[in-house]
């Protein structure tokens, strides 16, 4: 376990302190918010209301996946109580909106993976790959800005994708 913590810490330091450029600051400043509740819920509602046929049902799957994954993430956060890296470590670059809750798992990463996963079943392989890369960039941005350790984002991605896969499976066998 100590080895895993050291790897997690070393990757965090590399992402947060070694990778540093004003263009990345701007890019990851924008991308990091795309995993937030405002963005994912607003986009989901727009998809449900405006998208045709299959896409509207994907919107409902996303809404269910966001809800389910959020409940799981909140329960784990309250149980694990992992302090955010910018509150524990020295010389951490932190984004504009330092958060006060716990870091494990990453809620933004959970949400973005819950959001993109149902689209994977309606998309070509190329689009699916781009969606996964996009979700991965949101996760990376959370570490880049000092909000999360890499393991927080790995757990969040797993919870988000797992929740969405379960919702898609259940809606396909019942629908």
GROMACS .gro file of N, CA and C in nm:
model
  525
    1UNK      N    1   0.081  -0.118   0.000
    1UNK     CA    2   0.000   0.000   0.000
    1UNK      C    3   0.086   0.126   0.000
    2UNK      N    4   0.196   0.122   0.072
    2UNK     CA    5   0.288   0.236   0.077
    2UNK      C    6   0.344   0.265  -0.062
    3UNK      N    7   0.375   0.161  -0.138
    3UNK     CA    8   0.425   0.177  -0.274
    3UNK      C    9   0.322   0.248  -0.361
    4UNK      N   10   0.196   0.209  -0.348
    4UNK     CA   11   0.089   0.271  -0.426
    4UNK      C   12   0.073   0.419  -0.392
    5UNK      N   13   0.083   0.453  -0.264
    5UNK     CA   14   0.075   0.593  -0.223
    5UNK      C   15   0.190   0.674  -0.281
    6UNK      N   16   0.309   0.615  -0.284
    6UNK     CA   17   0.425   0.685  -0.338
    6UNK      C   18   0.409   0.709  -0.488
    7UNK      N   19   0.361   0.609  -0.561
    7UNK     CA   20   0.337   0.625  -0.705
    7UNK      C   21   0.231   0.732  -0.728
    8UNK      N   22   0.123   0.726  -0.651
    8UNK     CA   23   0.015   0.824  -0.660
    8UNK      C   24   0.070   0.966  -0.637
    9UNK      N   25   0.151   0.981  -0.534
    9UNK     CA   26   0.211   1.110  -0.501
    9UNK      C   27   0.305   1.157  -0.613
   10UNK      N   28   0.389   1.069  -0.664
   10UNK     CA   29   0.484   1.106  -0.769
   10UNK      C   30   0.413   1.147  -0.898
   11UNK      N   31   0.309   1.077  -0.935
   11UNK     CA   32   0.231   1.115  -1.054
   11UNK      C   33   0.163   1.249  -1.030
   12UNK      N   34   0.110   1.269  -0.909
   12UNK     CA   35   0.048   1.397  -0.877
   12UNK      C   36   0.148   1.511  -0.894
   13UNK      N   37   0.266   1.497  -0.837
   13UNK     CA   38   0.368   1.602  -0.844
   13UNK      C   39   0.404   1.630  -0.989
   14UNK      N   40   0.419   1.526  -1.070
   14UNK     CA   41   0.453   1.546  -1.211
   14UNK      C   42   0.342   1.625  -1.282
   15UNK      N   43   0.218   1.583  -1.264
   15UNK     CA   44   0.104   1.650  -1.332
   15UNK      C   45   0.085   1.793  -1.282
   16UNK      N   46   0.102   1.814  -1.153
   16UNK     CA   47   0.070   1.943  -1.093
   16UNK      C   48   0.185   2.042  -1.099
   17UNK      N   49   0.308   1.994  -1.092
   17UNK     CA   50   0.420   2.087  -1.081
   17UNK      C   51   0.517   2.083  -1.199
   18UNK      N   52   0.528   1.972  -1.266
   18UNK     CA   53   0.622   1.962  -1.378
   18UNK      C   54   0.557   2.003  -1.511
   19UNK      N   55   0.431   1.963  -1.531
   19UNK     CA   56   0.358   2.001  -1.652
   19UNK      C   57   0.299   2.138  -1.622
   20UNK      N   58   0.354   2.240  -1.689
   20UNK     CA   59   0.310   2.375  -1.656
   20UNK      C   60   0.332   2.466  -1.775
   21UNK      N   61   0.226   2.522  -1.827
   21UNK     CA   62   0.234   2.613  -1.941
   21UNK      C   63   0.108   2.698  -1.943
   22UNK      N   64   0.120   2.824  -1.982
   22UNK     CA   65   0.003   2.912  -1.978
   22UNK      C   66  -0.109   2.863  -2.070
   23UNK      N   67  -0.075   2.796  -2.180
   23UNK     CA   68  -0.179   2.741  -2.269
   23UNK      C   69  -0.253   2.628  -2.199
   24UNK      N   70  -0.180   2.543  -2.128
   24UNK     CA   71  -0.242   2.434  -2.052
   24UNK      C   72  -0.327   2.490  -1.938
   25UNK      N   73  -0.280   2.597  -1.876
   25UNK     CA   74  -0.361   2.661  -1.770
   25UNK      C   75  -0.497   2.702  -1.826
   26UNK      N   76  -0.497   2.765  -1.942
   26UNK     CA   77  -0.623   2.809  -2.003
   26UNK      C   78  -0.707   2.687  -2.042
   27UNK      N   79  -0.645   2.590  -2.112
   27UNK     CA   80  -0.718   2.473  -2.160
   27UNK      C   81  -0.776   2.392  -2.045
   28UNK      N   82  -0.694   2.359  -1.946
   28UNK     CA   83  -0.743   2.278  -1.834
   28UNK      C   84  -0.832   2.358  -1.741
   29UNK      N   85  -0.820   2.491  -1.741
   29UNK     CA   86  -0.914   2.574  -1.668
   29UNK      C   87  -1.054   2.563  -1.724
   30UNK      N   88  -1.063   2.547  -1.855
   30UNK     CA   89  -1.193   2.529  -1.922
   30UNK      C   90  -1.242   2.386  -1.908
   31UNK      N   91  -1.155   2.291  -1.939
   31UNK     CA   92  -1.193   2.149  -1.939
   31UNK      C   93  -1.235   2.099  -1.802
   32UNK      N   94  -1.170   2.145  -1.697
   32UNK     CA   95  -1.198   2.092  -1.563
   32UNK      C   96  -1.344   2.112  -1.523
   33UNK      N   97  -1.405   2.222  -1.570
   33UNK     CA   98  -1.544   2.250  -1.534
   33UNK      C   99  -1.644   2.167  -1.613
   34UNK      N  100  -1.599   2.101  -1.718
   34UNK     CA  101  -1.688   2.018  -1.798
   34UNK      C  102  -1.725   1.887  -1.729
   35UNK      N  103  -1.664   1.860  -1.616
   35UNK     CA  104  -1.704   1.745  -1.536
   35UNK      C  105  -1.790   1.785  -1.418
   36UNK      N  106  -1.816   1.912  -1.405
   36UNK     CA  107  -1.894   1.962  -1.293
   36UNK      C  108  -2.042   1.939  -1.310
   37UNK      N  109  -2.115   1.956  -1.201
   37UNK     CA  110  -2.259   1.932  -1.200
   37UNK      C  111  -2.332   2.025  -1.297
   38UNK      N  112  -2.297   2.152  -1.298
   38UNK     CA  113  -2.368   2.248  -1.385
   38UNK      C  114  -2.360   2.207  -1.530
   39UNK      N  115  -2.240   2.176  -1.577
   39UNK     CA  116  -2.221   2.140  -1.718
   39UNK      C  117  -2.289   2.009  -1.752
   40UNK      N  118  -2.264   1.905  -1.673
   40UNK     CA  119  -2.317   1.773  -1.708
   40UNK      C  120  -2.469   1.768  -1.697
   41UNK      N  121  -2.525   1.831  -1.596
   41UNK     CA  122  -2.672   1.829  -1.581
   41UNK      C  123  -2.738   1.912  -1.689
   42UNK      N  124  -2.685   2.031  -1.717
   42UNK     CA  125  -2.742   2.116  -1.822
   42UNK      C  126  -2.738   2.047  -1.957
   43UNK      N  127  -2.624   1.989  -1.992
   43UNK     CA  128  -2.613   1.917  -2.119
   43UNK      C  129  -2.709   1.798  -2.124
   44UNK      N  130  -2.724   1.728  -2.014
   44UNK     CA  131  -2.815   1.614  -2.009
   44UNK      C  132  -2.959   1.657  -2.031
   45UNK      N  133  -2.999   1.764  -1.967
   45UNK     CA  134  -3.137   1.816  -1.985
   45UNK      C  135  -3.159   1.859  -2.129
   46UNK      N  136  -3.061   1.926  -2.188
   46UNK     CA  137  -3.073   1.968  -2.328
   46UNK      C  138  -3.084   1.847  -2.422
   47UNK      N  139  -3.010   1.743  -2.393
   47UNK     CA  140  -3.017   1.621  -2.474
   47UNK      C  141  -3.156   1.559  -2.462
   48UNK      N  142  -3.207   1.548  -2.341
   48UNK     CA  143  -3.340   1.489  -2.319
   48UNK      C  144  -3.447   1.570  -2.393
   49UNK      N  145  -3.441   1.701  -2.385
   49UNK     CA  146  -3.544   1.787  -2.445
   49UNK      C  147  -3.530   1.801  -2.597
   50UNK      N  148  -3.407   1.810  -2.646
   50UNK     CA  149  -3.387   1.851  -2.786
   50UNK      C  150  -3.341   1.741  -2.880
   51UNK      N  151  -3.285   1.636  -2.828
   51UNK     CA  152  -3.228   1.534  -2.916
   51UNK      C  153  -3.336   1.443  -2.974
   52UNK      N  154  -3.316   1.396  -3.096
   52UNK     CA  155  -3.413   1.305  -3.158
   52UNK      C  156  -3.400   1.162  -3.104
   53UNK      N  157  -3.508   1.090  -3.106
   53UNK     CA  158  -3.523   0.947  -3.078
   53UNK      C  159  -3.418   0.883  -2.987
   54UNK      N  160  -3.324   0.808  -3.047
   54UNK     CA  161  -3.225   0.733  -2.969
   54UNK      C  162  -3.144   0.823  -2.876
   55UNK      N  163  -3.114   0.944  -2.922
   55UNK     CA  164  -3.033   1.034  -2.841
   55UNK      C  165  -3.108   1.080  -2.717
   56UNK      N  166  -3.239   1.098  -2.727
   56UNK     CA  167  -3.319   1.136  -2.611
   56UNK      C  168  -3.318   1.028  -2.504
   57UNK      N  169  -3.325   0.902  -2.548
   57UNK     CA  170  -3.320   0.792  -2.450
   57UNK      C  171  -3.180   0.782  -2.388
   58UNK      N  172  -3.077   0.817  -2.464
   58UNK     CA  173  -2.943   0.822  -2.407
   58UNK      C  174  -2.937   0.930  -2.299
   59UNK      N  175  -3.005   1.041  -2.323
   59UNK     CA  176  -3.010   1.147  -2.222
   59UNK      C  177  -3.070   1.098  -2.091
   60UNK      N  178  -3.174   1.017  -2.100
   60UNK     CA  179  -3.234   0.960  -1.978
   60UNK      C  180  -3.138   0.863  -1.910
   61UNK      N  181  -3.065   0.785  -1.989
   61UNK     CA  182  -2.964   0.696  -1.932
   61UNK      C  183  -2.856   0.776  -1.861
   62UNK      N  184  -2.815   0.886  -1.922
   62UNK     CA  185  -2.712   0.971  -1.861
   62UNK      C  186  -2.763   1.028  -1.729
   63UNK      N  187  -2.886   1.076  -1.728
   63UNK     CA  188  -2.944   1.131  -1.605
   63UNK      C  189  -2.945   1.027  -1.493
   64UNK      N  190  -2.985   0.905  -1.526
   64UNK     CA  191  -2.986   0.798  -1.427
   64UNK      C  192  -2.844   0.765  -1.381
   65UNK      N  193  -2.750   0.760  -1.476
   65UNK     CA  194  -2.611   0.728  -1.442
   65UNK      C  195  -2.548   0.838  -1.357
   66UNK      N  196  -2.577   0.964  -1.390
   66UNK     CA  197  -2.525   1.075  -1.309
   66UNK      C  198  -2.578   1.067  -1.166
   67UNK      N  199  -2.706   1.040  -1.153
   67UNK     CA  200  -2.768   1.033  -1.021
   67UNK      C  201  -2.709   0.917  -0.940
   68UNK      N  202  -2.706   0.800  -1.000
   68UNK     CA  203  -2.657   0.680  -0.931
   68UNK      C  204  -2.510   0.695  -0.893
   69UNK      N  205  -2.428   0.741  -0.987
   69UNK     CA  206  -2.284   0.755  -0.961
   69UNK      C  207  -2.257   0.863  -0.857
   70UNK      N  208  -2.337   0.969  -0.857
   70UNK     CA  209  -2.319   1.076  -0.758
   70UNK      C  210  -2.345   1.023  -0.616
   71UNK      N  211  -2.451   0.947  -0.600
   71UNK     CA  212  -2.483   0.891  -0.468
   71UNK      C  213  -2.368   0.802  -0.420
   72UNK      N  214  -2.317   0.718  -0.508
   72UNK     CA  215  -2.206   0.630  -0.472
   72UNK      C  216  -2.084   0.713  -0.433
   73UNK      N  217  -2.049   0.814  -0.514
   73UNK     CA  218  -1.931   0.896  -0.487
   73UNK      C  219  -1.943   0.969  -0.354
   74UNK      N  220  -2.060   1.023  -0.324
   74UNK     CA  221  -2.079   1.096  -0.198
   74UNK      C  222  -2.065   1.002  -0.078
   75UNK      N  223  -2.121   0.884  -0.089
   75UNK     CA  224  -2.109   0.787   0.021
   75UNK      C  225  -1.963   0.752   0.044
   76UNK      N  226  -1.889   0.726  -0.064
   76UNK     CA  227  -1.747   0.690  -0.050
   76UNK      C  228  -1.668   0.808   0.005
   77UNK      N  229  -1.694   0.930  -0.043
   77UNK     CA  230  -1.623   1.049   0.008
   77UNK      C  231  -1.640   1.062   0.160
   78UNK      N  232  -1.763   1.044   0.206
   78UNK     CA  233  -1.789   1.057   0.350
   78UNK      C  234  -1.725   0.945   0.430
   79UNK      N  235  -1.712   0.828   0.369
   79UNK     CA  236  -1.651   0.714   0.438
   79UNK      C  237  -1.498   0.725   0.439
   80UNK      N  238  -1.439   0.762   0.326
   80UNK     CA  239  -1.293   0.765   0.313
   80UNK      C  240  -1.229   0.890   0.374
   81UNK      N  241  -1.291   1.005   0.357
   81UNK     CA  242  -1.244   1.133   0.413
   81UNK      C  243  -1.099   1.166   0.377
   82UNK      N  244  -1.065   1.147   0.252
   82UNK     CA  245  -0.930   1.179   0.208
   82UNK      C  246  -0.919   1.330   0.185
   83UNK      N  247  -0.820   1.390   0.248
   83UNK     CA  248  -0.798   1.535   0.238
   83UNK      C  249  -0.739   1.566   0.099
   84UNK      N  250  -0.785   1.675   0.041
   84UNK     CA  251  -0.738   1.714  -0.092
   84UNK      C  252  -0.588   1.745  -0.090
   85UNK      N  253  -0.520   1.714  -0.200
   85UNK     CA  254  -0.374   1.731  -0.202
   85UNK      C  255  -0.328   1.875  -0.178
   86UNK      N  256  -0.400   1.974  -0.227
   86UNK     CA  257  -0.356   2.113  -0.207
   86UNK      C  258  -0.365   2.156  -0.061
   87UNK      N  259  -0.438   2.080   0.020
   87UNK     CA  260  -0.448   2.110   0.163
   87UNK      C  261  -0.341   2.037   0.245
   88UNK      N  262  -0.277   1.936   0.185
   88UNK     CA  263  -0.183   1.853   0.258
   88UNK      C  264  -0.038   1.876   0.214
   89UNK      N  265  -0.018   1.894   0.084
   89UNK     CA  266   0.117   1.902   0.028
   89UNK      C  267   0.163   2.047   0.012
   90UNK      N  268   0.293   2.065   0.011
   90UNK     CA  269   0.353   2.196  -0.008
   90UNK      C  270   0.367   2.227  -0.158
   91UNK      N  271   0.364   2.354  -0.191
   91UNK     CA  272   0.390   2.405  -0.327
   91UNK      C  273   0.299   2.344  -0.433
   92UNK      N  274   0.175   2.323  -0.400
   92UNK     CA  275   0.080   2.269  -0.496
   92UNK      C  276   0.014   2.385  -0.570
   93UNK      N  277   0.013   2.374  -0.702
   93UNK     CA  278  -0.060   2.472  -0.783
   93UNK      C  279  -0.207   2.434  -0.774
   94UNK      N  280  -0.291   2.530  -0.739
   94UNK     CA  281  -0.433   2.501  -0.722
   94UNK      C  282  -0.514   2.597  -0.809
   95UNK      N  283  -0.625   2.545  -0.859
   95UNK     CA  284  -0.714   2.624  -0.942
   95UNK      C  285  -0.783   2.736  -0.866
   96UNK      N  286  -0.867   2.808  -0.936
   96UNK     CA  287  -0.934   2.925  -0.879
   96UNK      C  288  -1.037   2.893  -0.772
   97UNK      N  289  -1.090   2.774  -0.775
   97UNK     CA  290  -1.200   2.740  -0.685
   97UNK      C  291  -1.162   2.625  -0.594
   98UNK      N  292  -1.079   2.649  -0.493
   98UNK     CA  293  -1.041   2.540  -0.403
   98UNK      C  294  -1.163   2.484  -0.330
   99UNK      N  295  -1.175   2.354  -0.333
   99UNK     CA  296  -1.292   2.287  -0.277
   99UNK      C  297  -1.267   2.251  -0.131
  100UNK      N  298  -1.375   2.238  -0.056
  100UNK     CA  299  -1.364   2.210   0.087
  100UNK      C  300  -1.400   2.067   0.124
  101UNK      N  301  -1.466   1.995   0.033
  101UNK     CA  302  -1.504   1.858   0.067
  101UNK      C  303  -1.384   1.764   0.047
  102UNK      N  304  -1.407   1.636   0.059
  102UNK     CA  305  -1.300   1.537   0.048
  102UNK      C  306  -1.270   1.505  -0.098
  103UNK      N  307  -1.155   1.443  -0.121
  103UNK     CA  308  -1.109   1.425  -0.259
  103UNK      C  309  -1.137   1.288  -0.320
  104UNK      N  310  -1.157   1.186  -0.240
  104UNK     CA  311  -1.171   1.050  -0.295
  104UNK      C  312  -1.315   1.004  -0.287
  105UNK      N  313  -1.372   0.971  -0.403
  105UNK     CA  314  -1.324   0.980  -0.542
  105UNK      C  315  -1.354   1.117  -0.603
  106UNK      N  316  -1.299   1.142  -0.718
  106UNK     CA  317  -1.323   1.268  -0.789
  106UNK      C  318  -1.466   1.273  -0.842
  107UNK      N  319  -1.544   1.368  -0.794
  107UNK     CA  320  -1.682   1.382  -0.841
  107UNK      C  321  -1.690   1.428  -0.986
  108UNK      N  322  -1.600   1.519  -1.027
  108UNK     CA  323  -1.599   1.565  -1.166
  108UNK      C  324  -1.568   1.449  -1.261
  109UNK      N  325  -1.470   1.367  -1.224
  109UNK     CA  326  -1.435   1.254  -1.308
  109UNK      C  327  -1.547   1.151  -1.310
  110UNK      N  328  -1.609   1.129  -1.195
  110UNK     CA  329  -1.724   1.039  -1.189
  110UNK      C  330  -1.832   1.087  -1.285
  111UNK      N  331  -1.864   1.215  -1.278
  111UNK     CA  332  -1.972   1.271  -1.360
  111UNK      C  333  -1.941   1.265  -1.509
  112UNK      N  334  -1.820   1.300  -1.549
  112UNK     CA  335  -1.792   1.303  -1.693
  112UNK      C  336  -1.790   1.162  -1.752
  113UNK      N  337  -1.742   1.064  -1.677
  113UNK     CA  338  -1.746   0.927  -1.728
  113UNK      C  339  -1.889   0.872  -1.730
  114UNK      N  340  -1.971   0.910  -1.632
  114UNK     CA  341  -2.113   0.871  -1.635
  114UNK      C  342  -2.182   0.937  -1.753
  115UNK      N  343  -2.140   1.057  -1.788
  115UNK     CA  344  -2.199   1.133  -1.899
  115UNK      C  345  -2.161   1.073  -2.035
  116UNK      N  346  -2.034   1.044  -2.058
  116UNK     CA  347  -1.992   1.001  -2.192
  116UNK      C  348  -2.021   0.854  -2.221
  117UNK      N  349  -2.025   0.770  -2.119
  117UNK     CA  350  -2.037   0.625  -2.142
  117UNK      C  351  -2.159   0.584  -2.222
  118UNK      N  352  -2.281   0.632  -2.194
  118UNK     CA  353  -2.395   0.591  -2.277
  118UNK      C  354  -2.381   0.627  -2.425
  119UNK      N  355  -2.308   0.734  -2.455
  119UNK     CA  356  -2.285   0.771  -2.595
  119UNK      C  357  -2.199   0.670  -2.669
  120UNK      N  358  -2.118   0.595  -2.596
  120UNK     CA  359  -2.027   0.500  -2.660
  120UNK      C  360  -2.103   0.393  -2.739
  121UNK      N  361  -2.226   0.367  -2.700
  121UNK     CA  362  -2.305   0.263  -2.766
  121UNK      C  363  -2.373   0.311  -2.894
  122UNK      N  364  -2.376   0.442  -2.917
  122UNK     CA  365  -2.435   0.498  -3.039
  122UNK      C  366  -2.331   0.558  -3.132
  123UNK      N  367  -2.206   0.556  -3.093
  123UNK     CA  368  -2.101   0.625  -3.166
  123UNK      C  369  -2.012   0.529  -3.242
  124UNK      N  370  -1.946   0.584  -3.344
  124UNK     CA  371  -1.844   0.507  -3.414
  124UNK      C  372  -1.725   0.489  -3.322
  125UNK      N  373  -1.633   0.402  -3.360
  125UNK     CA  374  -1.516   0.378  -3.276
  125UNK      C  375  -1.433   0.505  -3.260
  126UNK      N  376  -1.422   0.583  -3.366
  126UNK     CA  377  -1.345   0.707  -3.359
  126UNK      C  378  -1.405   0.807  -3.263
  127UNK      N  379  -1.536   0.825  -3.269
  127UNK     CA  380  -1.604   0.918  -3.177
  127UNK      C  381  -1.596   0.865  -3.035
  128UNK      N  382  -1.613   0.735  -3.018
  128UNK     CA  383  -1.604   0.675  -2.885
  128UNK      C  384  -1.465   0.701  -2.825
  129UNK      N  385  -1.362   0.686  -2.904
  129UNK     CA  386  -1.226   0.712  -2.857
  129UNK      C  387  -1.209   0.858  -2.816
  130UNK      N  388  -1.264   0.950  -2.896
  130UNK     CA  389  -1.256   1.091  -2.862
  130UNK      C  390  -1.329   1.123  -2.732
  131UNK      N  391  -1.443   1.058  -2.710
  131UNK     CA  392  -1.518   1.078  -2.585
  131UNK      C  393  -1.439   1.030  -2.464
  132UNK      N  394  -1.374   0.916  -2.478
  132UNK     CA  395  -1.292   0.863  -2.368
  132UNK      C  396  -1.172   0.954  -2.343
  133UNK      N  397  -1.109   1.002  -2.450
  133UNK     CA  398  -0.997   1.095  -2.435
  133UNK      C  399  -1.044   1.224  -2.366
  134UNK      N  400  -1.159   1.275  -2.407
  134UNK     CA  401  -1.214   1.395  -2.344
  134UNK      C  402  -1.236   1.373  -2.194
  135UNK      N  403  -1.299   1.263  -2.158
  135UNK     CA  404  -1.321   1.232  -2.017
  135UNK      C  405  -1.188   1.219  -1.943
  136UNK      N  406  -1.090   1.157  -2.008
  136UNK     CA  407  -0.957   1.145  -1.949
  136UNK      C  408  -0.891   1.281  -1.926
  137UNK      N  409  -0.914   1.375  -2.018
  137UNK     CA  410  -0.860   1.510  -2.001
  137UNK      C  411  -0.925   1.583  -1.883
  138UNK      N  412  -1.054   1.561  -1.863
  138UNK     CA  413  -1.120   1.618  -1.746
  138UNK      C  414  -1.053   1.562  -1.620
  139UNK      N  415  -1.032   1.430  -1.617
  139UNK     CA  416  -0.967   1.368  -1.501
  139UNK      C  417  -0.826   1.424  -1.481
  140UNK      N  418  -0.749   1.434  -1.590
  140UNK     CA  419  -0.613   1.489  -1.580
  140UNK      C  420  -0.616   1.632  -1.528
  141UNK      N  421  -0.713   1.710  -1.572
  141UNK     CA  422  -0.722   1.850  -1.529
  141UNK      C  423  -0.743   1.862  -1.379
  142UNK      N  424  -0.812   1.765  -1.321
  142UNK     CA  425  -0.837   1.768  -1.177
  142UNK      C  426  -0.707   1.750  -1.098
  143UNK      N  427  -0.616   1.668  -1.152
  143UNK     CA  428  -0.485   1.650  -1.090
  143UNK      C  429  -0.397   1.771  -1.121
  144UNK      N  430  -0.400   1.817  -1.245
  144UNK     CA  431  -0.323   1.933  -1.289
  144UNK      C  432  -0.348   2.053  -1.197
  145UNK      N  433  -0.474   2.076  -1.158
  145UNK     CA  434  -0.509   2.190  -1.075
  145UNK      C  435  -0.498   2.162  -0.926
  146UNK      N  436  -0.451   2.044  -0.887
  146UNK     CA  437  -0.426   2.018  -0.746
  146UNK      C  438  -0.547   1.978  -0.664
  147UNK      N  439  -0.659   1.951  -0.730
  147UNK     CA  440  -0.781   1.913  -0.658
  147UNK      C  441  -0.781   1.767  -0.616
  148UNK      N  442  -0.713   1.681  -0.694
  148UNK     CA  443  -0.720   1.537  -0.672
  148UNK      C  444  -0.587   1.469  -0.696
  149UNK      N  445  -0.571   1.356  -0.630
  149UNK     CA  446  -0.463   1.263  -0.661
  149UNK      C  447  -0.508   1.180  -0.781
  150UNK      N  448  -0.414   1.121  -0.855
  150UNK     CA  449  -0.454   1.036  -0.968
  150UNK      C  450  -0.547   0.921  -0.929
  151UNK      N  451  -0.527   0.863  -0.812
  151UNK     CA  452  -0.614   0.751  -0.769
  151UNK      C  453  -0.757   0.798  -0.743
  152UNK      N  454  -0.775   0.924  -0.704
  152UNK     CA  455  -0.910   0.980  -0.689
  152UNK      C  456  -0.982   0.977  -0.824
  153UNK      N  457  -0.908   1.015  -0.928
  153UNK     CA  458  -0.967   1.021  -1.063
  153UNK      C  459  -0.988   0.882  -1.120
  154UNK      N  460  -0.896   0.791  -1.094
  154UNK     CA  461  -0.914   0.653  -1.141
  154UNK      C  462  -1.040   0.592  -1.078
  155UNK      N  463  -1.058   0.616  -0.949
  155UNK     CA  464  -1.178   0.565  -0.881
  155UNK      C  465  -1.302   0.633  -0.936
  156UNK      N  466  -1.297   0.763  -0.955
  156UNK     CA  467  -1.412   0.835  -1.009
  156UNK      C  468  -1.450   0.787  -1.148
  157UNK      N  469  -1.350   0.767  -1.233
  157UNK     CA  470  -1.377   0.716  -1.368
  157UNK      C  471  -1.440   0.578  -1.365
  158UNK      N  472  -1.392   0.494  -1.275
  158UNK     CA  473  -1.446   0.359  -1.261
  158UNK      C  474  -1.591   0.363  -1.212
  159UNK      N  475  -1.618   0.447  -1.114
  159UNK     CA  476  -1.755   0.459  -1.061
  159UNK      C  477  -1.849   0.516  -1.168
  160UNK      N  478  -1.805   0.620  -1.236
  160UNK     CA  479  -1.888   0.682  -1.339
  160UNK      C  480  -1.918   0.588  -1.454
  161UNK      N  481  -1.814   0.525  -1.506
  161UNK     CA  482  -1.833   0.433  -1.618
  161UNK      C  483  -1.911   0.309  -1.574
  162UNK      N  484  -1.879   0.256  -1.458
  162UNK     CA  485  -1.950   0.138  -1.409
  162UNK      C  486  -2.098   0.165  -1.387
  163UNK      N  487  -2.128   0.281  -1.330
  163UNK     CA  488  -2.269   0.318  -1.309
  163UNK      C  489  -2.343   0.330  -1.441
  164UNK      N  490  -2.278   0.396  -1.537
  164UNK     CA  491  -2.342   0.415  -1.668
  164UNK      C  492  -2.359   0.281  -1.740
  165UNK      N  493  -2.260   0.194  -1.732
  165UNK     CA  494  -2.274   0.063  -1.796
  165UNK      C  495  -2.389  -0.016  -1.734
  166UNK      N  496  -2.404  -0.008  -1.603
  166UNK     CA  497  -2.514  -0.076  -1.536
  166UNK      C  498  -2.648  -0.019  -1.581
  167UNK      N  499  -2.658   0.112  -1.587
  167UNK     CA  500  -2.783   0.176  -1.632
  167UNK      C  501  -2.815   0.137  -1.776
  168UNK      N  502  -2.717   0.140  -1.864
  168UNK     CA  503  -2.739   0.103  -2.004
  168UNK      C  504  -2.784  -0.042  -2.013
  169UNK      N  505  -2.717  -0.130  -1.939
  169UNK     CA  506  -2.754  -0.272  -1.938
  169UNK      C  507  -2.898  -0.291  -1.890
  170UNK      N  508  -2.930  -0.230  -1.779
  170UNK     CA  509  -3.065  -0.246  -1.722
  170UNK      C  510  -3.173  -0.188  -1.814
  171UNK      N  511  -3.147  -0.076  -1.878
  171UNK     CA  512  -3.247  -0.020  -1.969
  171UNK      C  513  -3.260  -0.103  -2.096
  172UNK      N  514  -3.154  -0.169  -2.136
  172UNK     CA  515  -3.162  -0.254  -2.257
  172UNK      C  516  -3.234  -0.385  -2.231
  173UNK      N  517  -3.221  -0.441  -2.109
  173UNK     CA  518  -3.291  -0.568  -2.084
  173UNK      C  519  -3.436  -0.546  -2.047
  174UNK      N  520  -3.469  -0.424  -1.996
  174UNK     CA  521  -3.607  -0.398  -1.959
  174UNK      C  522  -3.684  -0.322  -2.067
  175UNK      N  523  -3.612  -0.258  -2.159
  175UNK     CA  524  -3.676  -0.174  -2.258
  175UNK      C  525  -3.695  -0.242  -2.387
   0.00000   0.00000   0.00000
